Amino acid sequence: MAELQWDEIDRRAVDTARILAADAVEKVGNGHPGTAMSLAPVAYLLYQQVMRHDPTDTDWLGRDRFILSVGHSSLTQYVQLYLGGFGLELDDLKALRTWGSRTPGHPEYGHTKGVEITTGPLGQGLASAVGFAYAARYERGLFDPEAAAGTSPFDHFVYTIAGDGDLQEGVTSEASSLAGHQQLGNLIAIYDSNQISIEDDTNVAFTEDVAARYESYGWHVQTVDWKRTGEYVEDVAELNAAIEAAKDEQSKPSLIILKTIIGWPSPGKQNTGKIHGSALGADELAATKKVLGFDHEQHFVVADDVIAHTRGLAERAAEARAEWQTSFDAWAAANPERKALLDRLEAHQLPADIADALPSFEAGKDVSTRAASGQVINALAEKLPELWGGSADLAESNLTTIKSAPSFIPSEWSTHEWSGDPYGRVMHFGIREHAMGAIINGIVLHGPTRAFGGTFLIFSDYMRPAVRLAALMNVPSVFVWTHDSVALGEDGPTHQPIEQLASLRLIPNLAVVRPADANETAAAWLEILRRHEGPAGIALTRQNIPVFERGEGAASGEVFASASGTARGAYVLAEAPSGTPDVILIATGSEVQLAVAARAALASEGVNARVVSAPSLEWFAEQDDAYRESVLPTSVAARVSVEAGSVVGWRDIVGDRGRSVGIDHFGASADYKTLFQEFGITTEAVIDAARETIAAVADR
């Protein structure tokens, strides 16, 4: 066991951390001081003595990962980032929760150095930490599978601090169940069991036996009770011993239940909800400083010897990094091909010939886009070992399985259908969409691999918090959503998405991609993988739809455009017969075929219709004005949108005189052809809408 060095200077540094947290909240007038005060020794122990990291390089490949799941207690992390010299300074703590500061109310990924993930909604941190642990194991299998446990430069730990709120959120139950099933010995969670939340004592809503629950999940559970004697004693040595025992347990994730008193040692507000989410107040802050031996008239005071000691972390870290570098260099020399793969992934590059790997789908065939997606995934997987994923118990429906690969599970969980390997590529999330989203985010945040998770589009509702966070963090998580409209048919309205496409498009920074045929699906996947900023959700059909006959370039005459336009979000699939459109038909997914059929029918009436396929309105919005004008010229005000979902949002594209063919009500149980006919998602409806918009334009 690593020897703990805990001297008077460490005790003073911890007390300094408490006071800095209280001072920061007092200055801004709002925030969460209590947990940061009582967790100060825990965070200090992790940052100064336990974790392998480098304050001078927060992106170092060999670092342990730390996730503050109790994100509201942001000062727990910010103070340590200041003390350890990770880039924050005292002025940053003074600027807590203010405009332009590096210390926002919750830790934000990409905003503050040393923050691995945005932890706002409770539970997301712990759930995503499971994804970090997934990624650590997969990457080890990708780069150094033969090394003995604990000897690889790719071996490290994932630490997270969670609280009562995290343990109450359902997403942590889903993810923790998976972590135990996966035997993730690299994951260590410290549960701050202070039993206080905003409504004060958690006994009003939370009395379960957490230890028993996590033991049933297959976790290694320890309890460190700083209140057990009746007198509160912060036994750091006991906590350190528990962490070391957790590190030694290689076959299970570890939960350390740490029983604390929130707000310790505030004499008047400790152990109450009053200190959870509000400033101490001048009198209580002064009293707390007196208890700890600080001058109550001074604020943000850090003794020179304290900061000199804590900033010494860089020197201590340099020794660990040098040792790691020796190991890494030896690995690189012995594994040049794997090193080249790592370099490619860290550079966010795809193989130069990756487009050649895409399958080409024969025109005239009917292929569902979910089936096309499954073929594309498997074709790309042959060239991209970094690509892995699975679904929420819907592999046969989502078609997300990499067929040549084993499952990412311990081999003892192999079944008749699935062969397990700890380093496999096929993930099985069970019926846990919310955890799946969080885990995918954790995987992507951890390192350079590309992970995807699949379910029905309707169940994107179950994973929306994680999807929103992926968008907020601007990370390239990939979500595969099949059964993308009422056309899934007989399952009925509970399974038929209506408002999902429109509502997902409301999430800033999320690309919703709904390809029109099999070849668009291939082009969409390639573009998704080319992008490394922002998540994408690809929405795919259950039912078969036509594969269009296409040319090699832009649309011209009766020759349809190639699918390469998919990458630009919207493109002219079929030009107006005369070259000058009277009306523009804009469609997505399976409804593009309706626009194509309407174009032909309108031509017989002497109406020239252009068909625009718009697989991703978000990608289209990124294009320059000239390109967007070339696709949707402002001179053509007669426009029709066609999509088997809510028409909300389409008015911005079709304008006041345009028309939208869609569904703004719930579905029914019947075959999809009947549903489309009954709900007016037909070629005839598109033709009628085209006539109406042309007439509306003419009336002006």
XYZ file of C-alpha atoms in Angstrom:
700
model
C 0.000 0.000 0.000
C 1.242 3.493 -0.865
C 2.464 5.276 2.244
C 0.407 8.254 3.306
C 2.327 11.412 4.145
C -0.038 13.693 6.033
C 1.584 16.478 7.985
C 0.532 19.720 9.614
C 0.993 21.545 6.331
C -1.546 19.199 4.720
C -4.070 19.866 7.490
C -3.614 23.603 7.011
C -3.989 23.243 3.247
C -7.286 21.394 3.750
C -8.576 24.071 6.103
C -7.490 26.699 3.582
C -9.547 24.874 0.953
C -12.601 24.987 3.206
C -12.279 28.703 3.821
C -11.631 29.474 0.152
C -14.862 27.673 -0.720
C -16.823 29.595 1.889
C -15.238 32.907 0.903
C -15.985 32.365 -2.790
C -19.675 31.678 -2.212
C -19.958 34.552 0.229
C -18.438 36.947 -2.280
C -20.774 36.094 -5.144
C -23.753 35.665 -2.826
C -24.880 32.251 -4.084
C -23.559 28.763 -4.557
C -22.881 25.558 -2.630
C -20.266 25.887 0.111
C -21.208 23.059 2.473
C -20.158 20.011 0.464
C -16.948 21.694 -0.703
C -16.046 22.393 2.926
C -16.619 18.848 4.159
C -15.085 17.234 1.056
C -11.924 19.346 1.232
C -9.817 16.551 2.794
C -11.143 14.014 0.282
C -10.415 16.143 -2.764
C -7.057 17.219 -1.377
C -6.047 13.591 -0.763
C -7.001 12.618 -4.306
C -5.361 15.567 -6.019
C -2.218 15.806 -3.950
C -1.410 12.183 -3.118
C -3.548 9.587 -4.883
C -4.120 10.453 -8.514
C -1.498 10.228 -11.234
C -1.759 13.474 -13.166
C 0.288 16.426 -14.344
C -0.741 20.011 -13.520
C 1.291 21.278 -16.470
C -0.528 19.063 -18.986
C -4.175 18.327 -18.202
C -4.500 16.276 -21.418
C -1.662 13.877 -20.637
C -2.552 10.448 -21.991
C -1.349 8.605 -18.895
C -3.389 10.510 -16.340
C -5.996 9.126 -13.994
C -9.409 10.639 -14.654
C -11.431 12.534 -12.062
C -15.157 13.195 -12.389
C -16.941 15.407 -9.871
C -20.430 13.962 -10.059
C -21.609 16.392 -7.367
C -21.179 19.163 -9.909
C -23.021 21.754 -7.825
C -20.080 21.528 -5.419
C -17.809 22.879 -8.138
C -15.531 24.465 -5.552
C -14.528 20.973 -4.434
C -12.662 20.779 -7.729
C -11.870 24.428 -8.427
C -10.001 24.901 -5.153
C -7.848 21.845 -5.852
C -7.155 23.027 -9.401
C -5.962 26.292 -7.858
C -3.900 24.739 -5.078
C -2.339 22.173 -7.402
C -1.399 24.691 -10.091
C -3.608 23.353 -12.877
C -4.277 26.823 -14.273
C -6.699 28.476 -11.879
C -5.542 31.327 -9.675
C -6.984 33.071 -6.662
C -8.742 35.649 -8.820
C -10.593 32.816 -10.535
C -12.016 31.685 -7.204
C -13.010 35.257 -6.450
C -14.868 35.344 -9.780
C -16.939 32.226 -9.033
C -20.222 32.019 -10.963
C -19.732 35.383 -12.683
C -19.711 36.366 -16.342
C -16.592 35.323 -18.229
C -14.982 33.513 -15.301
C -13.163 30.205 -15.526
C -15.161 29.048 -12.512
C -18.801 28.686 -13.611
C -21.485 27.356 -11.298
C -20.886 23.763 -12.414
C -17.647 22.426 -13.925
C -17.771 22.763 -17.699
C -15.764 20.596 -20.089
C -13.610 22.615 -22.481
C -13.961 25.728 -20.334
C -11.729 25.024 -17.351
C -8.463 23.093 -17.615
C -8.544 19.883 -15.639
C -12.298 19.394 -15.958
C -12.914 16.089 -17.741
C -16.686 16.406 -18.173
C -19.565 18.803 -17.654
C -21.353 17.649 -14.510
C -24.541 19.572 -14.116
C -27.550 17.276 -13.705
C -26.998 14.918 -10.813
C -26.154 11.352 -11.738
C -24.597 12.168 -15.096
C -21.080 12.292 -13.664
C -21.146 8.880 -12.029
C -22.947 7.353 -15.014
C -20.454 8.852 -17.465
C -17.579 7.727 -15.247
C -18.697 4.196 -16.105
C -18.175 5.173 -19.751
C -14.686 6.444 -18.925
C -13.929 3.051 -17.382
C -15.357 1.274 -20.438
C -13.080 3.329 -22.663
C -9.999 2.737 -20.553
C -10.460 -1.019 -20.892
C -11.257 -0.912 -24.590
C -8.290 1.321 -25.370
C -6.000 -0.981 -23.439
C -7.274 -3.853 -25.561
C -6.744 -1.802 -28.698
C -3.187 -0.767 -27.914
C -1.647 -3.119 -25.329
C -3.744 -6.223 -24.676
C -0.871 -8.577 -23.885
C 0.570 -6.597 -20.968
C 0.085 -7.971 -17.479
C -2.385 -6.115 -15.269
C -0.949 -2.896 -13.906
C 2.076 -2.871 -16.211
C 0.738 -1.086 -19.276
C 1.071 2.663 -19.932
C -2.630 2.454 -20.730
C -3.518 1.303 -17.211
C -5.016 3.994 -14.996
C -7.938 4.630 -12.667
C -11.160 6.565 -12.987
C -12.137 8.357 -9.773
C -15.457 9.990 -9.089
C -17.033 11.722 -6.114
C -20.786 11.297 -5.907
C -23.377 12.398 -3.393
C -26.806 11.464 -2.098
C -28.455 13.156 -5.067
C -26.380 11.168 -7.551
C -27.279 7.913 -5.866
C -30.987 8.792 -6.007
C -31.038 9.523 -9.742
C -32.103 6.511 -11.791
C -29.341 6.899 -14.353
C -26.733 5.903 -11.766
C -28.635 2.725 -10.993
C -28.633 1.809 -14.680
C -24.955 2.623 -15.157
C -23.799 1.101 -11.875
C -25.539 -2.153 -12.710
C -23.600 -2.235 -15.967
C -20.319 -1.362 -14.230
C -20.676 -4.318 -11.885
C -21.645 -6.595 -14.768
C -18.572 -5.423 -16.679
C -16.277 -5.994 -13.653
C -14.678 -2.574 -14.079
C -11.905 -2.748 -11.523
C -10.510 0.549 -12.805
C -13.488 2.545 -11.453
C -13.426 3.951 -7.914
C -16.385 5.976 -6.647
C -16.390 7.831 -3.344
C -19.940 8.375 -2.135
C -20.216 11.408 0.131
C -23.020 10.196 2.367
C -23.837 13.340 4.305
C -27.608 12.697 4.140
C -28.432 16.338 3.440
C -29.993 17.786 0.303
C -31.916 20.959 -0.492
C -34.948 19.703 1.443
C -32.613 18.998 4.372
C -32.487 15.467 5.845
C -32.653 12.869 3.045
C -34.731 10.588 5.276
C -37.802 12.230 3.784
C -37.129 10.402 0.505
C -34.020 8.215 0.671
C -33.626 5.438 3.239
C -32.449 2.461 1.207
C -29.352 0.402 2.004
C -26.951 1.742 -0.617
C -24.186 -0.655 0.395
C -26.439 -3.669 -0.131
C -27.646 -2.287 -3.447
C -24.129 -1.854 -4.784
C -23.017 -5.209 -3.460
C -25.907 -6.730 -5.396
C -24.631 -4.931 -8.503
C -21.301 -6.692 -8.067
C -19.307 -3.783 -6.638
C -16.601 -3.915 -3.987
C -18.124 -1.836 -1.181
C -16.343 -0.296 1.801
C -17.606 2.119 4.433
C -15.506 4.824 6.050
C -17.532 6.444 8.814
C -16.040 9.635 10.198
C -18.979 9.872 12.623
C -18.831 6.375 14.070
C -17.384 7.332 17.475
C -19.947 10.042 18.143
C -17.223 12.608 17.630
C -16.492 13.748 14.081
C -12.974 12.695 13.109
C -11.735 13.122 9.535
C -9.617 9.996 9.419
C -7.750 10.592 6.170
C -5.524 7.572 6.741
C -8.587 5.307 6.865
C -9.909 6.801 3.639
C -6.528 6.403 1.962
C -6.403 2.756 3.022
C -9.863 2.224 1.520
C -8.731 3.787 -1.752
C -5.678 1.547 -1.849
C -7.859 -1.496 -1.197
C -10.115 -0.377 -4.037
C -7.112 -0.086 -6.344
C -6.075 -3.613 -5.431
C -9.514 -5.001 -6.343
C -9.124 -5.680 -10.063
C -12.328 -7.620 -10.722
C -14.942 -5.200 -9.382
C -15.678 -1.490 -9.441
C -15.376 0.026 -5.993
C -17.725 2.158 -3.945
C -16.361 3.812 -0.826
C -19.236 5.062 1.314
C -17.816 8.013 3.195
C -20.030 9.272 6.007
C -19.441 12.987 6.483
C -21.033 16.045 8.024
C -21.881 18.629 5.414
C -20.452 22.066 6.103
C -17.971 20.873 8.718
C -16.803 22.724 10.828
C -19.333 25.568 10.499
C -20.550 25.830 14.111
C -24.100 26.970 13.377
C -24.990 25.507 9.961
C -23.137 22.207 9.663
C -25.336 19.191 9.006
C -28.252 21.285 7.720
C -29.810 22.036 4.353
C -29.054 25.724 4.974
C -25.389 25.220 4.110
C -26.040 23.013 1.082
C -27.003 25.667 -1.433
C -26.493 29.118 0.041
C -23.792 31.319 1.499
C -22.918 30.944 5.162
C -23.607 34.602 5.913
C -21.087 37.007 7.394
C -21.522 35.962 11.011
C -21.375 32.219 10.359
C -18.384 32.642 8.041
C -16.564 34.602 10.719
C -17.393 31.950 13.314
C -16.121 29.196 11.024
C -12.863 31.025 10.423
C -12.445 31.413 14.179
C -12.886 27.644 14.667
C -10.146 26.981 12.108
C -7.796 29.676 13.350
C -8.235 32.074 10.406
C -8.618 35.848 10.670
C -12.318 36.525 10.192
C -11.632 39.991 8.801
C -9.542 38.657 5.931
C -10.771 36.859 2.829
C -9.124 34.606 0.250
C -5.970 34.336 2.336
C -3.525 31.574 1.431
C -0.324 31.244 3.415
C 2.870 31.272 1.354
C 4.059 27.957 2.741
C 0.709 26.334 1.996
C 0.621 27.323 -1.652
C 4.299 26.477 -2.031
C 3.591 23.017 -0.685
C 0.525 22.338 -2.824
C 2.142 23.720 -5.980
C 4.927 21.238 -5.332
C 2.552 18.751 -6.923
C 4.089 19.555 -10.316
C 7.488 18.314 -9.164
C 6.043 15.179 -7.620
C 3.956 14.577 -10.743
C 7.016 14.928 -12.968
C 8.556 11.860 -11.363
C 5.468 9.755 -12.023
C 5.243 11.069 -15.553
C 8.877 10.284 -16.292
C 8.339 6.721 -15.099
C 5.240 6.452 -17.270
C 7.071 7.915 -20.264
C 9.736 5.251 -20.034
C 7.029 2.599 -20.123
C 5.232 4.339 -22.992
C 8.402 4.705 -25.068
C 9.169 1.019 -24.638
C 5.639 0.172 -25.747
C 5.896 2.466 -28.777
C 9.184 0.927 -29.864
C 7.809 -2.587 -29.558
C 4.460 -1.766 -31.222
C 5.015 0.556 -34.211
C 1.691 -0.299 -35.888
C -0.285 0.322 -32.724
C 1.639 3.529 -32.143
C 0.729 4.653 -35.669
C -2.924 3.902 -34.896
C -2.728 5.926 -31.689
C -1.142 8.836 -33.562
C -3.898 8.731 -36.186
C -6.630 8.700 -33.587
C -5.105 11.493 -31.540
C -4.838 13.558 -34.717
C -8.574 12.969 -35.388
C -7.840 11.509 -38.790
C -9.537 8.802 -40.778
C -7.604 6.583 -43.214
C -7.124 8.369 -46.525
C -9.013 5.675 -48.418
C -11.875 5.311 -45.965
C -14.504 6.368 -48.522
C -13.549 3.330 -50.597
C -14.736 1.100 -47.770
C -18.314 2.334 -48.012
C -20.765 -0.102 -49.589
C -22.558 1.022 -52.724
C -26.231 0.177 -52.921
C -27.827 -0.804 -56.207
C -30.477 1.518 -57.556
C -33.971 0.125 -57.916
C -33.731 -1.998 -54.807
C -35.803 -1.325 -51.680
C -33.617 -1.155 -48.568
C -34.457 0.206 -45.136
C -31.960 2.783 -43.954
C -31.479 0.813 -40.713
C -30.362 -2.168 -42.820
C -28.109 0.065 -44.882
C -26.666 1.522 -41.690
C -25.873 -1.940 -40.391
C -23.959 -2.742 -43.577
C -22.104 0.572 -43.401
C -21.128 0.039 -39.766
C -19.680 -3.357 -40.586
C -17.839 -2.104 -43.659
C -16.300 0.810 -41.760
C -15.440 -1.374 -38.782
C -13.048 -3.366 -40.965
C -10.998 -0.183 -41.483
C -11.645 1.588 -38.176
C -10.683 -0.399 -35.077
C -11.639 2.665 -33.032
C -15.304 2.220 -33.989
C -17.368 0.269 -31.478
C -20.881 0.298 -30.143
C -24.147 -1.472 -29.604
C -27.696 -0.904 -28.508
C -30.155 -0.938 -25.645
C -31.228 -4.560 -26.162
C -32.279 -3.834 -29.737
C -29.405 -5.210 -31.767
C -31.646 -7.121 -34.143
C -33.822 -4.037 -34.715
C -31.189 -1.302 -34.691
C -28.726 -3.452 -36.670
C -25.822 -1.999 -34.737
C -23.799 -5.190 -34.341
C -20.250 -5.466 -35.672
C -20.636 -9.037 -36.821
C -16.988 -10.040 -36.878
C -16.331 -8.833 -33.324
C -16.920 -10.349 -29.900
C -19.017 -8.596 -27.295
C -17.529 -6.158 -24.795
C -18.253 -8.253 -21.707
C -16.249 -10.578 -19.467
C -15.992 -13.915 -21.211
C -17.964 -15.641 -18.447
C -21.069 -13.753 -19.614
C -20.935 -15.309 -23.085
C -24.225 -16.727 -24.333
C -25.351 -18.897 -27.228
C -25.757 -15.762 -29.327
C -22.849 -13.634 -28.125
C -19.217 -14.451 -27.484
C -17.757 -12.260 -24.753
C -14.284 -10.764 -24.491
C -13.186 -7.955 -22.135
C -11.786 -6.146 -25.177
C -14.725 -6.844 -27.509
C -16.379 -4.222 -29.740
C -20.085 -4.971 -29.414
C -21.696 -3.286 -26.429
C -24.855 -4.548 -24.766
C -26.495 -1.887 -22.614
C -29.616 -3.816 -21.778
C -32.795 -1.785 -21.563
C -31.016 1.248 -20.185
C -31.203 4.086 -22.702
C -30.311 6.828 -20.230
C -27.181 5.066 -19.024
C -26.280 4.211 -22.606
C -26.227 7.895 -23.522
C -24.118 8.810 -20.504
C -21.718 5.920 -21.088
C -21.266 6.847 -24.754
C -20.409 10.389 -23.623
C -17.885 9.047 -21.126
C -16.242 6.869 -23.755
C -15.880 9.762 -26.188
C -14.570 12.109 -23.488
C -12.015 9.604 -22.273
C -10.034 9.216 -25.442
C -9.840 8.895 -29.168
C -12.236 6.046 -29.950
C -15.646 6.540 -31.592
C -18.589 4.901 -29.889
C -22.250 4.657 -30.833
C -25.377 3.540 -29.038
C -28.689 2.589 -30.584
C -32.361 2.483 -29.704
C -35.707 3.432 -31.257
C -36.147 7.124 -31.992
C -39.077 7.300 -29.585
C -36.759 6.272 -26.745
C -34.439 9.165 -27.398
C -36.727 10.729 -24.789
C -35.230 8.348 -22.223
C -31.688 9.471 -23.063
C -32.289 13.173 -23.684
C -30.308 14.508 -20.678
C -27.175 12.729 -21.895
C -27.791 13.821 -25.492
C -28.162 17.416 -24.350
C -24.926 17.234 -22.375
C -23.069 15.818 -25.379
C -24.269 18.814 -27.357
C -23.408 21.241 -24.573
C -19.896 19.795 -24.329
C -19.527 19.738 -28.125
C -18.290 16.145 -28.131
C -18.818 13.694 -31.019
C -21.055 11.082 -29.451
C -23.058 9.091 -31.985
C -26.646 8.021 -31.359
C -28.363 5.577 -33.712
C -32.150 6.002 -33.667
C -34.163 3.588 -35.787
C -37.924 3.194 -36.334
C -37.988 6.880 -37.087
C -41.686 7.587 -37.784
C -45.224 6.254 -37.574
C -44.109 3.937 -40.353
C -42.828 1.507 -37.745
C -46.460 0.497 -37.868
C -48.324 -1.971 -35.744
C -46.633 -1.241 -32.404
C -48.844 1.813 -32.223
C -48.617 5.335 -30.837
C -46.469 4.563 -27.792
C -43.660 3.586 -30.144
C -44.304 6.018 -32.992
C -42.237 9.214 -32.840
C -44.124 12.396 -33.707
C -42.443 15.323 -31.973
C -39.027 13.733 -31.484
C -37.314 14.997 -34.648
C -38.524 18.544 -34.094
C -37.656 18.566 -30.412
C -34.206 17.076 -30.958
C -33.494 19.759 -33.548
C -34.132 22.315 -30.812
C -31.029 21.117 -28.958
C -28.216 23.485 -29.931
C -25.171 21.810 -31.424
C -26.853 18.448 -32.062
C -26.922 17.275 -35.665
C -30.048 15.278 -36.488
C -29.379 13.246 -39.639
C -32.235 11.513 -41.479
C -30.991 9.985 -44.740
C -33.287 9.462 -47.732
C -31.939 6.152 -48.987
C -29.201 3.599 -48.492
C -26.484 5.567 -50.272
C -27.308 8.699 -48.308
C -26.989 6.569 -45.194
C -23.454 5.572 -46.164
C -22.520 9.182 -46.897
C -24.076 10.289 -43.610
C -22.039 7.813 -41.553
C -18.836 8.927 -43.220
C -19.586 12.580 -42.521
C -20.498 11.826 -38.899
C -17.148 10.107 -38.383
C -15.271 12.906 -40.120
C -16.616 15.349 -37.556
C -15.114 15.677 -34.105
C -17.201 18.516 -32.743
C -20.748 18.009 -31.589
C -22.867 14.865 -31.367
C -24.992 13.379 -34.119
C -28.175 11.367 -34.036
C -28.882 9.371 -37.169
C -32.585 8.580 -37.636
C -33.301 5.474 -39.705
C -36.308 3.707 -41.169
C -37.720 0.369 -40.231
C -39.504 -0.026 -43.583
C -37.796 -0.573 -46.908
C -37.537 2.473 -49.161
C -36.227 2.897 -52.718
C -32.552 3.299 -53.526
C -32.446 6.155 -56.027
C -30.747 5.976 -59.396
C -28.056 8.643 -59.199
C -25.397 10.301 -61.302
C -21.839 11.120 -60.321
C -22.237 14.805 -59.568
C -24.908 17.482 -59.271
C -28.484 16.960 -60.390
C -29.113 17.792 -64.015
C -32.159 17.169 -66.171
C -33.529 13.806 -65.142
C -30.250 12.660 -63.580
C -30.339 12.681 -59.780
C -27.419 14.005 -57.766
C -24.879 11.736 -56.124
C -25.223 11.114 -52.401
C -22.093 13.163 -51.669
C -24.325 16.183 -51.083
C -25.381 14.568 -47.821
C -22.310 16.039 -46.161
C -23.667 19.537 -46.777
C -26.925 18.817 -45.000
C -29.247 19.534 -47.936
C -28.768 19.385 -51.665
C -30.686 19.353 -54.923
C -31.504 15.703 -55.440
C -33.650 16.217 -58.552
C -33.693 19.435 -60.547
C -36.856 20.997 -61.896
C -37.472 19.619 -65.401
C -37.045 23.055 -66.973
C -34.113 23.959 -64.730
C -36.079 26.818 -63.180
C -38.326 25.645 -60.354
C -41.879 26.824 -59.827
C -41.894 25.086 -56.457
C -39.315 23.431 -54.221
C -40.164 20.178 -52.455
C -37.943 19.718 -49.380
C -38.053 16.316 -47.734
C -36.145 14.096 -45.345
C -35.770 10.366 -44.911
C -38.418 8.044 -46.222
C -40.576 10.934 -47.430
C -38.073 12.000 -50.076
C -39.558 9.312 -52.318
C -42.922 11.073 -52.028
C -41.385 14.337 -53.177
C -39.733 12.552 -56.098
C -43.047 11.017 -57.159
C -44.811 14.363 -56.773
C -42.171 16.025 -58.970
C -42.994 13.620 -61.805
C -46.738 14.095 -61.411
C -46.439 17.876 -61.294
C -44.297 17.839 -64.431
C -47.216 16.286 -66.318
C -49.245 19.340 -65.277
C -46.569 21.692 -66.517
C -45.348 22.499 -62.992
C -41.576 22.441 -62.543
C -40.657 21.093 -59.117
C -37.184 20.831 -57.641
C -36.637 18.124 -55.021
C -34.249 18.935 -52.190
C -33.149 16.145 -49.917
C -32.384 17.603 -46.478
C -30.878 14.880 -44.308
C -29.479 17.371 -41.762
C -30.811 20.871 -41.332
C -27.968 21.549 -38.889
C -25.270 20.703 -41.422
C -27.100 22.754 -44.023
C -27.159 25.760 -41.700
C -23.349 25.583 -41.497
C -22.953 26.142 -45.239
C -22.166 29.554 -46.679
C -24.884 31.849 -47.948
C -24.048 31.180 -51.590
C -24.502 27.433 -51.269
C -27.734 27.708 -49.319
C -29.062 30.148 -51.882
C -28.159 27.756 -54.671
C -30.256 25.027 -53.045
C -33.143 27.156 -51.778
C -33.164 30.342 -53.880
C -35.032 33.169 -52.220
C -36.679 33.902 -55.562
C -38.726 30.713 -55.194
C -41.236 31.330 -52.423
C -43.422 28.344 -53.272
C -42.116 25.594 -51.016
C -43.338 22.375 -49.458
C -41.705 20.426 -46.643
C -42.392 16.718 -46.342
C -41.578 14.786 -43.181
C -43.557 12.177 -41.250
C -43.385 14.039 -37.978
C -44.292 17.336 -36.387
C -44.149 20.275 -38.780
C -42.764 22.531 -36.022
C -39.638 24.254 -37.294
C -40.341 23.898 -40.999
C -41.981 27.323 -41.281
C -38.522 28.901 -41.109
C -37.664 27.056 -44.310
C -40.909 27.091 -46.270
C -41.952 30.599 -45.266
C -45.372 32.138 -44.738
C -46.691 31.032 -48.118
C -45.196 27.565 -47.965
C -46.904 24.377 -46.899
C -45.825 21.460 -44.703
C -46.896 17.853 -45.044
C -46.457 16.140 -41.705
C -48.142 14.780 -38.582
C -48.980 16.842 -35.521
C -50.976 14.203 -33.678
C -50.277 10.773 -32.222
C -50.354 7.667 -34.385
C -52.278 4.407 -34.368
C -51.701 0.687 -34.628
C -51.726 -0.486 -38.243
C -49.360 -1.300 -41.064
C -47.325 1.649 -42.242
C -48.952 1.935 -45.668
C -52.348 2.315 -44.057
C -51.025 4.846 -41.584
C -49.413 6.987 -44.259
C -52.606 6.916 -46.286
C -54.862 7.709 -43.340
C -52.596 10.457 -42.007
C -52.036 12.134 -45.359
C -48.353 11.336 -45.833
C -48.779 10.615 -49.518
C -47.674 11.736 -52.930
C -51.140 13.198 -53.474
C -50.818 15.290 -50.324
C -47.485 16.652 -51.541
C -48.998 17.501 -54.938
C -51.921 19.289 -53.284
C -49.563 21.204 -51.021
C -47.472 22.235 -54.036
C -50.546 23.568 -55.793
C -51.575 25.457 -52.664
C -48.216 27.139 -52.137
C -47.970 28.103 -55.816
C -51.440 29.648 -55.566
C -50.514 31.455 -52.342
C -47.445 32.962 -53.983
C -49.440 33.994 -57.041
C -52.012 35.773 -54.824
C -49.387 38.110 -53.410
